[in-house]
Every structure is written in C-alpha cells, then in structure tokens.
PDB file of C-alpha atoms and ligand atoms in Angstrom:
ATOM      1  CA  MET A   1     -98.512 -81.661  78.997  1.00 93.00           C
ATOM      2  CA  SER A   2     -98.116 -83.647  81.948  1.00 98.00           C
ATOM      3  CA  ILE A   3     -96.291 -87.532  82.462  1.00 98.00           C
ATOM      4  CA  LEU A   4     -99.846 -88.249  83.241  1.00 98.00           C
ATOM      5  CA  ASP A   5    -100.981 -87.517  80.099  1.00 98.00           C
ATOM      6  CA  ASN A   6    -102.223 -90.613  78.669  1.00 98.00           C
ATOM      7  CA  ARG A   7    -100.752 -93.236  81.247  1.00 98.00           C
ATOM      8  CA  PRO A   8    -104.141 -93.883  83.302  1.00 98.00           C
ATOM      9  CA  GLY A   9    -102.137 -96.092  86.171  1.00 98.00           C
ATOM     10  CA  LEU A  10     -99.763 -93.102  86.761  1.00 98.00           C
ATOM     11  CA  ALA A  11    -102.205 -90.322  87.047  1.00 99.00           C
ATOM     12  CA  HIS A  12    -104.461 -93.459  89.403  1.00 98.00           C
ATOM     13  CA  GLU A  13    -101.522 -93.342  91.414  1.00 98.00           C
ATOM     14  CA  VAL A  14    -101.200 -89.356  91.841  1.00 99.00           C
ATOM     15  CA  GLU A  15    -105.137 -89.372  91.995  1.00 98.00           C
ATOM     16  CA  GLN A  16    -104.697 -91.209  95.050  1.00 98.00           C
ATOM     17  CA  VAL A  17    -101.862 -88.947  96.901  1.00 99.00           C
ATOM     18  CA  ALA A  18    -103.496 -86.229  96.073  1.00 99.00           C
ATOM     19  CA  GLU A  19    -106.625 -87.393  98.119  1.00 99.00           C
ATOM     20  CA  VAL A  20    -104.928 -88.512 100.805  1.00 99.00           C
ATOM     21  CA  ALA A  21    -102.768 -84.694 101.056  1.00 99.00           C
ATOM     22  CA  GLY A  22    -106.725 -83.931 101.409  1.00 99.00           C
ATOM     23  CA  TYR A  23    -107.228 -86.309 104.305  1.00 99.00           C
ATOM     24  CA  LEU A  24    -103.789 -85.048 105.692  1.00 99.00           C
ATOM     25  CA  TRP A  25    -105.092 -81.283 105.623  1.00 99.00           C
ATOM     26  CA  GLN A  26    -108.832 -82.091 106.645  1.00 98.00           C
ATOM     27  CA  LYS A  27    -107.497 -83.993 110.302  1.00 98.00           C
ATOM     28  CA  GLY A  28    -105.487 -80.303 111.081  1.00 98.00           C
ATOM     29  CA  TRP A  29    -102.275 -83.210 110.968  1.00 98.00           C
ATOM     30  CA  ALA A  30    -100.669 -80.923 107.762  1.00 98.00           C
ATOM     31  CA  GLU A  31     -99.832 -77.490 108.949  1.00 98.00           C
ATOM     32  CA  ARG A  32     -98.376 -75.510 106.718  1.00 98.00           C
ATOM     33  CA  ASN A  33     -96.075 -77.949 105.020  1.00 98.00           C
ATOM     34  CA  GLY A  34     -95.880 -80.715 107.500  1.00 98.00           C
ATOM     35  CA  GLY A  35     -95.428 -84.479 106.548  1.00 98.00           C
ATOM     36  CA  ASN A  36     -95.034 -85.911 103.146  1.00 98.00           C
ATOM     37  CA  ILE A  37     -95.748 -89.122 100.961  1.00 99.00           C
ATOM     38  CA  THR A  38     -93.867 -90.399  98.267  1.00 99.00           C
ATOM     39  CA  VAL A  39     -94.416 -93.534  96.105  1.00 99.00           C
ATOM     40  CA  ASN A  40     -92.317 -96.155  94.262  1.00 99.00           C
ATOM     41  CA  VAL A  41     -93.955 -95.865  90.376  1.00 99.00           C
ATOM     42  CA  THR A  42     -91.586 -97.780  88.598  1.00 98.00           C
ATOM     43  CA  GLU A  43     -94.148-100.189  87.414  1.00 98.00           C
ATOM     44  CA  HIS A  44     -96.144 -98.058  85.528  1.00 98.00           C
ATOM     45  CA  VAL A  45     -93.107 -96.269  83.742  1.00 98.00           C
ATOM     46  CA  ASP A  46     -92.730 -96.819  79.788  1.00 98.00           C
ATOM     47  CA  ASP A  47     -89.625 -95.576  77.412  1.00 98.00           C
ATOM     48  CA  ALA A  48     -91.598 -92.761  76.495  1.00 98.00           C
ATOM     49  CA  ILE A  49     -90.694 -91.785  80.131  1.00 98.00           C
ATOM     50  CA  ARG A  50     -87.144 -93.771  80.362  1.00 98.00           C
ATOM     51  CA  ALA A  51     -86.314 -91.702  77.657  1.00 98.00           C
ATOM     52  CA  MET A  52     -87.557 -87.807  79.404  1.00 98.00           C
ATOM     53  CA  PRO A  53     -84.222 -85.339  79.947  1.00 98.00           C
ATOM     54  CA  ALA A  54     -83.608 -84.343  84.063  1.00 98.00           C
ATOM     55  CA  ILE A  55     -84.622 -81.093  84.919  1.00 98.00           C
ATOM     56  CA  SER A  56     -83.294 -80.481  87.355  1.00 98.00           C
ATOM     57  CA  GLU A  57     -79.119 -81.012  87.796  1.00 98.00           C
ATOM     58  CA  PRO A  58     -78.377 -84.466  89.396  1.00 98.00           C
ATOM     59  CA  ARG A  59     -78.135 -84.219  93.416  1.00 98.00           C
ATOM     60  CA  ALA A  60     -77.325 -86.330  95.832  1.00 98.00           C
ATOM     61  CA  ILE A  61     -79.415 -89.024  98.368  1.00 98.00           C
ATOM     62  CA  GLY A  62     -77.483 -88.931 101.120  1.00 96.00           C
ATOM     63  CA  PHE A  63     -77.297 -93.186 100.974  1.00 96.00           C
ATOM     64  CA  THR A  64     -75.878 -94.977  98.457  1.00 98.00           C
ATOM     65  CA  LEU A  65     -78.854 -97.633  98.064  1.00 98.00           C
ATOM     66  CA  PRO A  66     -78.220 -99.793  95.321  1.00 98.00           C
ATOM     67  CA  ASN A  67     -81.860-102.043  95.702  1.00 98.00           C
ATOM     68  CA  LEU A  68     -83.166 -98.322  93.757  1.00 98.00           C
ATOM     69  CA  LYS A  69     -81.579 -98.551  90.663  1.00 98.00           C
ATOM     70  CA  GLY A  70     -84.241 -97.478  87.671  1.00 96.00           C
ATOM     71  CA  CYS A  71     -86.695 -96.777  90.073  1.00 98.00           C
ATOM     72  CA  TYR A  72     -89.142 -93.812  89.613  1.00 99.00           C
ATOM     73  CA  PHE A  73     -90.904 -92.139  92.040  1.00 99.00           C
ATOM     74  CA  TYR A  74     -93.337 -89.133  92.813  1.00 99.00           C
ATOM     75  CA  CYS A  75     -92.930 -87.278  95.545  1.00 99.00           C
ATOM     76  CA  LYS A  76     -93.977 -84.226  97.417  1.00 99.00           C
ATOM     77  CA  GLY A  77     -92.062 -81.321  96.972  1.00 99.00           C
ATOM     78  CA  THR A  78     -90.656 -80.018 100.314  1.00 98.00           C
ATOM     79  CA  ASN A  79     -92.044 -76.652 101.499  1.00 98.00           C
ATOM     80  CA  LYS A  80     -95.358 -77.803  99.634  1.00 99.00           C
ATOM     81  CA  ARG A  81     -98.311 -77.712 101.322  1.00 99.00           C
ATOM     82  CA  MET A  82    -100.462 -80.460 101.128  1.00 99.00           C
ATOM     83  CA  ARG A  83    -103.782 -78.573 100.790  1.00 98.00           C
ATOM     84  CA  ASP A  84    -102.469 -77.316  97.746  1.00 99.00           C
ATOM     85  CA  LEU A  85    -100.696 -80.826  97.180  1.00 99.00           C
ATOM     86  CA  ALA A  86    -104.594 -82.040  97.041  1.00 99.00           C
ATOM     87  CA  ARG A  87    -105.376 -79.895  94.388  1.00 98.00           C
ATOM     88  CA  TRP A  88    -102.487 -79.290  92.001  1.00 98.00           C
ATOM     89  CA  PRO A  89    -100.793 -82.512  91.788  1.00 99.00           C
ATOM     90  CA  MET A  90     -97.717 -81.971  89.661  1.00 98.00           C
ATOM     91  CA  GLU A  91     -97.036 -78.320  90.955  1.00 98.00           C
ATOM     92  CA  ASN A  92     -96.767 -79.382  94.484  1.00 99.00           C
ATOM     93  CA  GLY A  93     -94.276 -83.056  94.099  1.00 99.00           C
ATOM     94  CA  SER A  94     -92.526 -83.855  90.954  1.00 99.00           C
ATOM     95  CA  VAL A  95     -92.125 -87.665  89.528  1.00 99.00           C
ATOM     96  CA  ILE A  96     -87.450 -88.342  90.499  1.00 99.00           C
ATOM     97  CA  ARG A  97     -85.748 -91.442  88.620  1.00 98.00           C
ATOM     98  CA  ILE A  98     -82.594 -92.384  91.256  1.00 98.00           C
ATOM     99  CA  LEU A  99     -79.538 -92.474  88.482  1.00 98.00           C
ATOM    100  CA  ASP A 100     -77.382 -95.875  87.757  1.00 98.00           C
ATOM    101  CA  ASP A 101     -75.268 -95.081  90.871  1.00 98.00           C
ATOM    102  CA  CYS A 102     -77.956 -95.798  93.347  1.00 98.00           C
ATOM    103  CA  ALA A 103     -76.884 -92.084  94.972  1.00 98.00           C
ATOM    104  CA  HIS A 104     -78.061 -89.360  92.665  1.00 98.00           C
ATOM    105  CA  TYR A 105     -81.986 -88.285  91.679  1.00 98.00           C
ATOM    106  CA  GLU A 106     -82.904 -86.151  89.290  1.00 98.00           C
ATOM    107  CA  ILE A 107     -86.749 -84.387  88.599  1.00 99.00           C
ATOM    108  CA  ILE A 108     -88.116 -86.013  84.969  1.00 98.00           C
ATOM    109  CA  ALA A 109     -91.948 -84.181  85.349  1.00 98.00           C
ATOM    110  CA  ASP A 110     -93.741 -81.823  85.284  1.00 98.00           C
ATOM    111  CA  ASN A 111     -91.888 -79.293  87.232  1.00 98.00           C
ATOM    112  CA  PRO A 112     -88.948 -79.113  89.000  1.00 98.00           C
ATOM    113  CA  VAL A 113     -90.089 -79.309  92.019  1.00 99.00           C
ATOM    114  CA  ALA A 114     -87.704 -80.271  94.189  1.00 98.00           C
ATOM    115  CA  PRO A 115     -88.197 -83.653  96.619  1.00 98.00           C
ATOM    116  CA  THR A 116     -89.425 -83.274 100.521  1.00 98.00           C
ATOM    117  CA  SER A 117     -86.097 -82.828 102.290  1.00 98.00           C
ATOM    118  CA  GLU A 118     -86.976 -85.899 104.117  1.00 98.00           C
ATOM    119  CA  LEU A 119     -86.386 -88.223 100.708  1.00 98.00           C
ATOM    120  CA  PRO A 120     -83.235 -89.984 103.021  1.00 97.00           C
ATOM    121  CA  SER A 121     -85.586 -91.771 105.567  1.00 97.00           C
ATOM    122  CA  HIS A 122     -88.507 -92.439 102.114  1.00 98.00           C
ATOM    123  CA  LEU A 123     -85.767 -93.578  99.507  1.00 98.00           C
ATOM    124  CA  ALA A 124     -84.165 -95.964 102.139  1.00 98.00           C
ATOM    125  CA  VAL A 125     -87.557 -97.173 103.183  1.00 98.00           C
ATOM    126  CA  HIS A 126     -88.100 -98.617  99.855  1.00 98.00           C
ATOM    127  CA  ASN A 127     -84.672 -99.503  99.023  1.00 98.00           C
ATOM    128  CA  TYR A 128     -85.333-101.259 102.295  1.00 98.00           C
ATOM    129  CA  LEU A 129     -88.242-103.168 100.989  1.00 98.00           C
ATOM    130  CA  ILE A 130     -87.154-104.129  97.697  1.00 98.00           C
ATOM    131  CA  GLY A 131     -84.767-105.946  99.155  1.00 98.00           C
ATOM    132  CA  LYS A 132     -86.928-107.853 101.133  1.00 97.00           C
ATOM    133  CA  GLY A 133     -89.403-107.980  98.066  1.00 98.00           C
ATOM    134  CA  SER A 134     -91.913-105.974  99.919  1.00 98.00           C
ATOM    135  CA  ASP A 135     -94.947-105.763  97.687  1.00 98.00           C
ATOM    136  CA  TYR A 136     -95.522-102.311  99.509  1.00 98.00           C
ATOM    137  CA  LYS A 137     -94.894 -99.216  97.320  1.00 98.00           C
ATOM    138  CA  ALA A 138     -95.857 -95.934  99.582  1.00 99.00           C
ATOM    139  CA  SER A 139     -94.703 -94.517 102.564  1.00 98.00           C
ATOM    140  CA  VAL A 140     -96.555 -91.818 104.200  1.00 99.00           C
ATOM    141  CA  HIS A 141     -94.514 -89.237 107.076  1.00 98.00           C
ATOM    142  CA  THR A 142     -97.321 -86.789 108.460  1.00 99.00           C
ATOM    143  CA  HIS A 143     -98.205 -84.993 112.495  1.00 99.00           C
ATOM    144  CA  PRO A 144    -100.900 -87.417 114.029  1.00 99.00           C
ATOM    145  CA  ILE A 145    -101.877 -84.515 116.720  1.00 98.00           C
ATOM    146  CA  GLU A 146    -102.535 -87.057 118.875  1.00 98.00           C
ATOM    147  CA  LEU A 147     -99.982 -90.209 118.841  1.00 98.00           C
ATOM    148  CA  VAL A 148     -97.288 -87.508 118.644  1.00 98.00           C
ATOM    149  CA  ALA A 149     -98.836 -86.107 121.943  1.00 98.00           C
ATOM    150  CA  MET A 150     -98.847 -89.581 123.134  1.00 98.00           C
ATOM    151  CA  SER A 151     -95.442 -89.057 122.039  1.00 98.00           C
ATOM    152  CA  HIS A 152     -94.324 -86.852 124.800  1.00 98.00           C
ATOM    153  CA  CYS A 153     -94.700 -88.837 127.779  1.00 98.00           C
ATOM    154  CA  LYS A 154     -91.753 -91.675 128.740  1.00 98.00           C
ATOM    155  CA  LYS A 155     -93.966 -94.477 128.960  1.00 98.00           C
ATOM    156  CA  PHE A 156     -95.794 -94.648 125.920  1.00 98.00           C
ATOM    157  CA  LEU A 157     -92.291 -94.856 124.187  1.00 98.00           C
ATOM    158  CA  GLU A 158     -91.642 -98.294 125.904  1.00 98.00           C
ATOM    159  CA  LYS A 159     -91.326-100.780 123.471  1.00 98.00           C
ATOM    160  CA  ASP A 160     -95.350-101.957 122.663  1.00 98.00           C
ATOM    161  CA  VAL A 161     -96.806-100.246 125.565  1.00 98.00           C
ATOM    162  CA  ALA A 162     -98.360 -97.709 122.662  1.00 98.00           C
ATOM    163  CA  THR A 163     -99.183-100.770 120.304  1.00 98.00           C
ATOM    164  CA  ARG A 164    -100.883-102.726 123.606  1.00 98.00           C
ATOM    165  CA  LEU A 165    -103.053 -99.512 125.036  1.00 98.00           C
ATOM    166  CA  LEU A 166    -103.962 -98.529 121.234  1.00 98.00           C
ATOM    167  CA  TRP A 167    -105.533-101.650 120.393  1.00 98.00           C
ATOM    168  CA  SER A 168    -107.234-102.722 123.064  1.00 98.00           C
ATOM    169  CA  MET A 169    -109.540 -99.470 122.766  1.00 98.00           C
ATOM    170  CA  ILE A 170    -111.283-100.826 120.091  1.00 98.00           C
ATOM    171  CA  PRO A 171    -110.731-104.393 118.484  1.00 96.00           C
ATOM    172  CA  GLU A 172    -110.464-102.954 114.426  1.00 96.00           C
ATOM    173  CA  THR A 173    -107.549-101.499 115.403  1.00 98.00           C
ATOM    174  CA  LYS A 174    -105.816-105.007 115.818  1.00 97.00           C
ATOM    175  CA  ALA A 175    -107.366-106.301 112.684  1.00 97.00           C
ATOM    176  CA  PHE A 176    -106.333-102.827 110.673  1.00 97.00           C
ATOM    177  CA  CYS A 177    -102.671-102.559 112.101  1.00 98.00           C
ATOM    178  CA  PRO A 178    -101.139-105.502 112.640  1.00 97.00           C
ATOM    179  CA  ARG A 179     -97.639-104.944 113.436  1.00 98.00           C
ATOM    180  CA  GLY A 180     -98.497-101.773 115.657  1.00 98.00           C
ATOM    181  CA  LEU A 181     -96.263 -98.978 116.355  1.00 98.00           C
ATOM    182  CA  GLY A 182     -92.807 -99.264 116.409  1.00 98.00           C
ATOM    183  CA  ILE A 183     -90.617 -95.967 118.067  1.00 98.00           C
ATOM    184  CA  ILE A 184     -87.918 -94.129 117.067  1.00 98.00           C
ATOM    185  CA  PRO A 185     -86.143 -91.964 119.764  1.00 98.00           C
ATOM    186  CA  TYR A 186     -86.006 -87.972 118.890  1.00 98.00           C
ATOM    187  CA  LYS A 187     -83.735 -87.465 116.415  1.00 98.00           C
ATOM    188  CA  LEU A 188     -83.481 -84.519 113.669  1.00 98.00           C
ATOM    189  CA  PRO A 189     -85.887 -84.176 111.665  1.00 98.00           C
ATOM    190  CA  SER A 190     -84.405 -85.007 107.380  1.00 97.00           C
ATOM    191  CA  SER A 191     -81.510 -86.787 108.507  1.00 97.00           C
ATOM    192  CA  ASN A 192     -79.552 -89.942 107.712  1.00 97.00           C
ATOM    193  CA  ASP A 193     -80.282 -90.945 111.759  1.00 98.00           C
ATOM    194  CA  LEU A 194     -83.595 -90.570 111.226  1.00 98.00           C
ATOM    195  CA  ALA A 195     -83.763 -92.933 107.915  1.00 97.00           C
ATOM    196  CA  GLU A 196     -81.538 -95.749 109.317  1.00 97.00           C
ATOM    197  CA  ALA A 197     -83.606 -96.017 113.016  1.00 98.00           C
ATOM    198  CA  THR A 198     -86.597 -95.961 110.507  1.00 98.00           C
ATOM    199  CA  ILE A 199     -85.835 -98.870 108.310  1.00 97.00           C
ATOM    200  CA  LYS A 200     -84.291-100.525 111.861  1.00 97.00           C
ATOM    201  CA  GLU A 201     -88.425-100.572 113.339  1.00 97.00           C
ATOM    202  CA  LEU A 202     -89.549-101.270 110.091  1.00 97.00           C
ATOM    203  CA  GLY A 203     -88.379-105.116 110.243  1.00 96.00           C
ATOM    204  CA  ASP A 204     -91.755-105.531 112.800  1.00 97.00           C
ATOM    205  CA  TYR A 205     -93.674-102.226 112.333  1.00 98.00           C
ATOM    206  CA  ASP A 206     -95.695-100.524 109.299  1.00 98.00           C
ATOM    207  CA  VAL A 207     -96.152 -97.556 111.563  1.00 98.00           C
ATOM    208  CA  THR A 208     -93.997 -96.102 113.881  1.00 98.00           C
ATOM    209  CA  LEU A 209     -93.818 -93.162 115.588  1.00 98.00           C
ATOM    210  CA  TRP A 210     -90.804 -90.617 115.264  1.00 98.00           C
ATOM    211  CA  GLU A 211     -90.942 -89.202 118.971  1.00 98.00           C
ATOM    212  CA  LYS A 212     -91.975 -85.219 119.367  1.00 98.00           C
ATOM    213  CA  HIS A 213     -92.519 -85.114 115.847  1.00 98.00           C
ATOM    214  CA  GLY A 214     -95.186 -87.336 114.049  1.00 98.00           C
ATOM    215  CA  VAL A 215     -94.981 -90.772 112.176  1.00 98.00           C
ATOM    216  CA  PHE A 216     -93.874 -92.834 109.051  1.00 98.00           C
ATOM    217  CA  ALA A 217     -95.894 -95.134 108.110  1.00 98.00           C
ATOM    218  CA  VAL A 218     -95.466 -98.102 104.801  1.00 98.00           C
ATOM    219  CA  ASP A 219     -97.860 -99.768 102.759  1.00 98.00           C
ATOM    220  CA  THR A 220     -99.029-101.548  99.619  1.00 98.00           C
ATOM    221  CA  ASP A 221    -100.181 -98.088  98.282  1.00 98.00           C
ATOM    222  CA  VAL A 222    -100.734 -94.694 100.297  1.00 99.00           C
ATOM    223  CA  MET A 223    -104.650 -94.964 101.430  1.00 98.00           C
ATOM    224  CA  ALA A 224    -104.117 -98.522 103.009  1.00 98.00           C
ATOM    225  CA  ALA A 225    -100.716 -96.591 104.750  1.00 98.00           C
ATOM    226  CA  PHE A 226    -102.981 -93.373 105.807  1.00 99.00           C
ATOM    227  CA  ASP A 227    -105.846 -96.167 106.966  1.00 98.00           C
ATOM    228  CA  GLN A 228    -103.307 -97.757 109.219  1.00 98.00           C
ATOM    229  CA  ILE A 229    -102.079 -94.524 111.147  1.00 98.00           C
ATOM    230  CA  ASP A 230    -106.190 -93.306 111.240  1.00 98.00           C
ATOM    231  CA  VAL A 231    -106.871 -96.224 112.501  1.00 98.00           C
ATOM    232  CA  LEU A 232    -104.250 -95.799 115.466  1.00 98.00           C
ATOM    233  CA  ASN A 233    -104.883 -92.203 116.022  1.00 98.00           C
ATOM    234  CA  LYS A 234    -108.670 -93.129 116.474  1.00 98.00           C
ATOM    235  CA  SER A 235    -107.862 -95.159 119.110  1.00 98.00           C
ATOM    236  CA  ALA A 236    -105.742 -92.713 120.872  1.00 98.00           C
ATOM    237  CA  LEU A 237    -108.951 -90.517 120.498  1.00 98.00           C
ATOM    238  CA  ILE A 238    -110.394 -93.164 121.901  1.00 98.00           C
ATOM    239  CA  TYR A 239    -108.420 -93.101 124.484  1.00 98.00           C
ATOM    240  CA  ILE A 240    -107.943 -89.253 125.161  1.00 98.00           C
ATOM    241  CA  ALA A 241    -112.080 -89.049 125.160  1.00 98.00           C
ATOM    242  CA  ALA A 242    -111.605 -91.258 128.313  1.00 98.00           C
ATOM    243  CA  LYS A 243    -109.029 -89.557 129.625  1.00 98.00           C
ATOM    244  CA  ASN A 244    -111.621 -86.355 129.569  1.00 98.00           C
ATOM    245  CA  MET A 245    -114.688 -88.231 131.070  1.00 98.00           C
ATOM    246  CA  GLY A 246    -112.107 -88.634 134.293  1.00 98.00           C
ATOM    247  CA  PHE A 247    -111.374 -92.058 133.922  1.00 98.00           C
ATOM    248  CA  GLU A 248    -108.891 -94.221 132.743  1.00 98.00           C
ATOM    249  CA  PRO A 249    -109.711 -96.430 129.867  1.00 98.00           C
ATOM    250  CA  ASP A 250    -110.457-100.267 131.111  1.00 98.00           C
ATOM    251  CA  GLY A 251    -109.266-101.321 127.125  1.00 98.00           C
ATOM    252  CA  MET A 252    -110.181-105.048 126.092  1.00 98.00           C
ATOM    253  CA  SER A 253    -109.042-107.614 128.390  1.00 97.00           C
ATOM    254  CA  ASP A 254    -106.442-110.201 127.075  1.00 95.00           C
ATOM    255  CA  GLU A 255    -109.025-112.506 126.736  1.00 97.00           C
ATOM    256  CA  GLN A 256    -111.057-110.338 124.651  1.00 97.00           C
ATOM    257  CA  MET A 257    -107.688-109.660 122.644  1.00 96.00           C
ATOM    258  CA  ALA A 258    -106.766-113.305 122.404  1.00 95.00           C
ATOM    259  CA  GLU A 259    -110.434-114.223 121.399  1.00 95.00           C
ATOM    260  CA  MET A 260    -109.952-111.447 118.376  1.00 92.00           C
ATOM    261  CA  THR A 261    -106.727-112.863 117.050  1.00 94.00           C
ATOM    262  CA  THR A 262    -107.203-116.157 116.331  1.00 95.00           C
ATOM    263  CA  ALA A 263    -110.920-115.383 115.441  1.00 94.00           C
ATOM    264  CA  PHE A 264    -109.557-112.838 112.979  1.00 93.00           C
ATOM    265  CA  ASN A 265    -106.070-115.281 112.255  1.00 93.00           C
ATOM    266  CA  LEU A 266    -103.341-111.938 113.305  1.00 93.00           C
ATOM    267  CA  PRO A 267     -99.882-112.714 114.865  1.00 89.00           C
ATOM    268  CA  LYS A 268     -99.411-112.330 118.286  1.00 83.00           C
TER     269      LYS A 268
HETATM  270  P1  13P B   1     -91.163 -80.693 103.832  1.00 67.81           P
HETATM  271  O1  13P B   1     -92.105 -79.901 103.295  1.00 67.81           O
HETATM  272  O2  13P B   1     -89.583 -81.395 102.982  1.00 67.81           O
HETATM  273  O3  13P B   1     -91.458 -82.383 102.863  1.00 67.81           O
HETATM  274  O4  13P B   1     -90.903 -81.033 105.457  1.00 67.81           O
HETATM  275  C1  13P B   1     -92.236 -81.513 106.339  1.00 67.81           C
HETATM  276  C2  13P B   1     -92.156 -82.269 106.879  1.00 67.81           C
HETATM  277  O5  13P B   1     -92.689 -83.191 108.165  1.00 67.81           O
HETATM  278  C3  13P B   1     -90.935 -82.541 107.853  1.00 67.81           C
HETATM  279  O6  13P B   1     -90.399 -83.466 108.787  1.00 67.81           O
HETATM  280 ZN1   ZN B   2     -92.435 -84.020 109.654  1.00 67.81          ZN
END
C-alpha cells in the first residue's frame, strides 16, 4: 500500500517530482545525492491521511514556522540520489506532516526516509511563501554546472550583474525568468543562515544562486521551478560557448531588451 494509491492528485505531484529528478540527473546537475526537491502537497490531503499514524519520532525543524501548521510536504530523502528518485520516488523520498507546535515534523508515508538535509531552507521558504499569499508550491535546489561556475567570479556576485548578462544572451530568458537571479553569499550547506539568506532574496527573485554551491528556485509546481533554472543555465551555456569561440558575446542591446520587456509586458 502506498499513500499515492487512489489519490491521483497526490500521485501526479510525486510523478512530476520524479520526472524532474530524472532531468536533473541527465543534465549532470545531480552528482551522487546532490540537490533536493520539496512540494507542499497539503491541498491533496484528506481525512484518511490526516489520521495516518507517524512512522518516525517527531524531529526538530530548527525553526518555528507558524504558517506551516497542518501542512504536508513531499521531500526528497537526505543522501538519496536523484537518479534513483526518478524511478522510485517513495523509496527515495517521503511525506512529512508538520506538528501543531510548528517546530517539529514527523514522517507519515510510505517509508521512514529522512528528509533532505536542506529541509531548514525548504520549509522556511514554504513558510515565507504561504505568509505572503503566494500560490507557489514547489522548491528545487540543484547544482547546475555553468551557473555554479559563474558564482566563482566576484563580478557575477554583484547585484544583478549575472541577471543582466544572462537575460541578454537570448530573449526567452527574461520572458521565462522575469525576476532574474538573486545572489546569496556562501553559507554552510544545510544551515539556518543559508535558509534565512534565501528567504530574504526570494522577496525579489524566484531563483537564487548559492555561491559556490548551487541554485534554489521556487514556483507554482516543480516543473515550472525547473524551467526557470533551465533557461538561466541555457543562457550561461551560450555565454560560455561564445567565450570558448574566443570572443566576449555582445548580448542583446538595451534597446532590444526594452522592446522585449514592453512587448511581453515583463517587469522592468
Ligand atoms: P541531501 O542529500 O541531504 O538532500 O543534500 C544534497 C545537497 O545538495 C545539499 O546541499
Ligand atoms: Zn546542494
């Protein structure tokens, strides 16, 4: 028996996560256990799920997150491989319930797979999104090679320098990642500091670059969060291809950017 049986809505969410996990592996962004995904699945929870007993002891989140009262999340398991999750999502991830104190969670299904070590960041972000009335339900952390490489250069860590460069490589990038790429100075992986810094940047950006580590993106669902990372990394690849051909790419001109911003009704 699985929590997904006879629950097509919930099963669809988990299938989408598995599909994206496969893409992350194919792209070379998910070495070993690299990266993690969580999805707020509370809208798919019924009374039978609410009555399900825990299959783990209560564990501390590390924060008190009042907006998560009564929420449920599908989470990638810590130390689990994306390439395995792609085929067996309920063996490499689990569904957790936030307890009423909003500071602890317990695993409820299908297996006692401990959630990702980046849970503080993921849950703090979901708490933030709910607080601002957002319809975003998914968060994706991954290690895209070219974007991480860019984060090793001080110039690209200045506010909006990388965003402007990436937007100017191909018109679609601003169209499909209109809020750009926020920069988060290096912080210890899995730390509460990293979580707090990430929330701050999400006020202005849907995708953030964790210096010398990876990206963290949010969107309505897991596919949309993946797409935003994918278009940004595509631009990084175009930039690098031009550099490898021996020239600095011109980028779209300010006039071309302005024309596109108006035509597609994008934020300035
Ligand atoms: P987990 O295996 O705990 O999800 O960690 C992977 C990772 O990318 C940490 O930043
Ligand atoms: Zn990571």
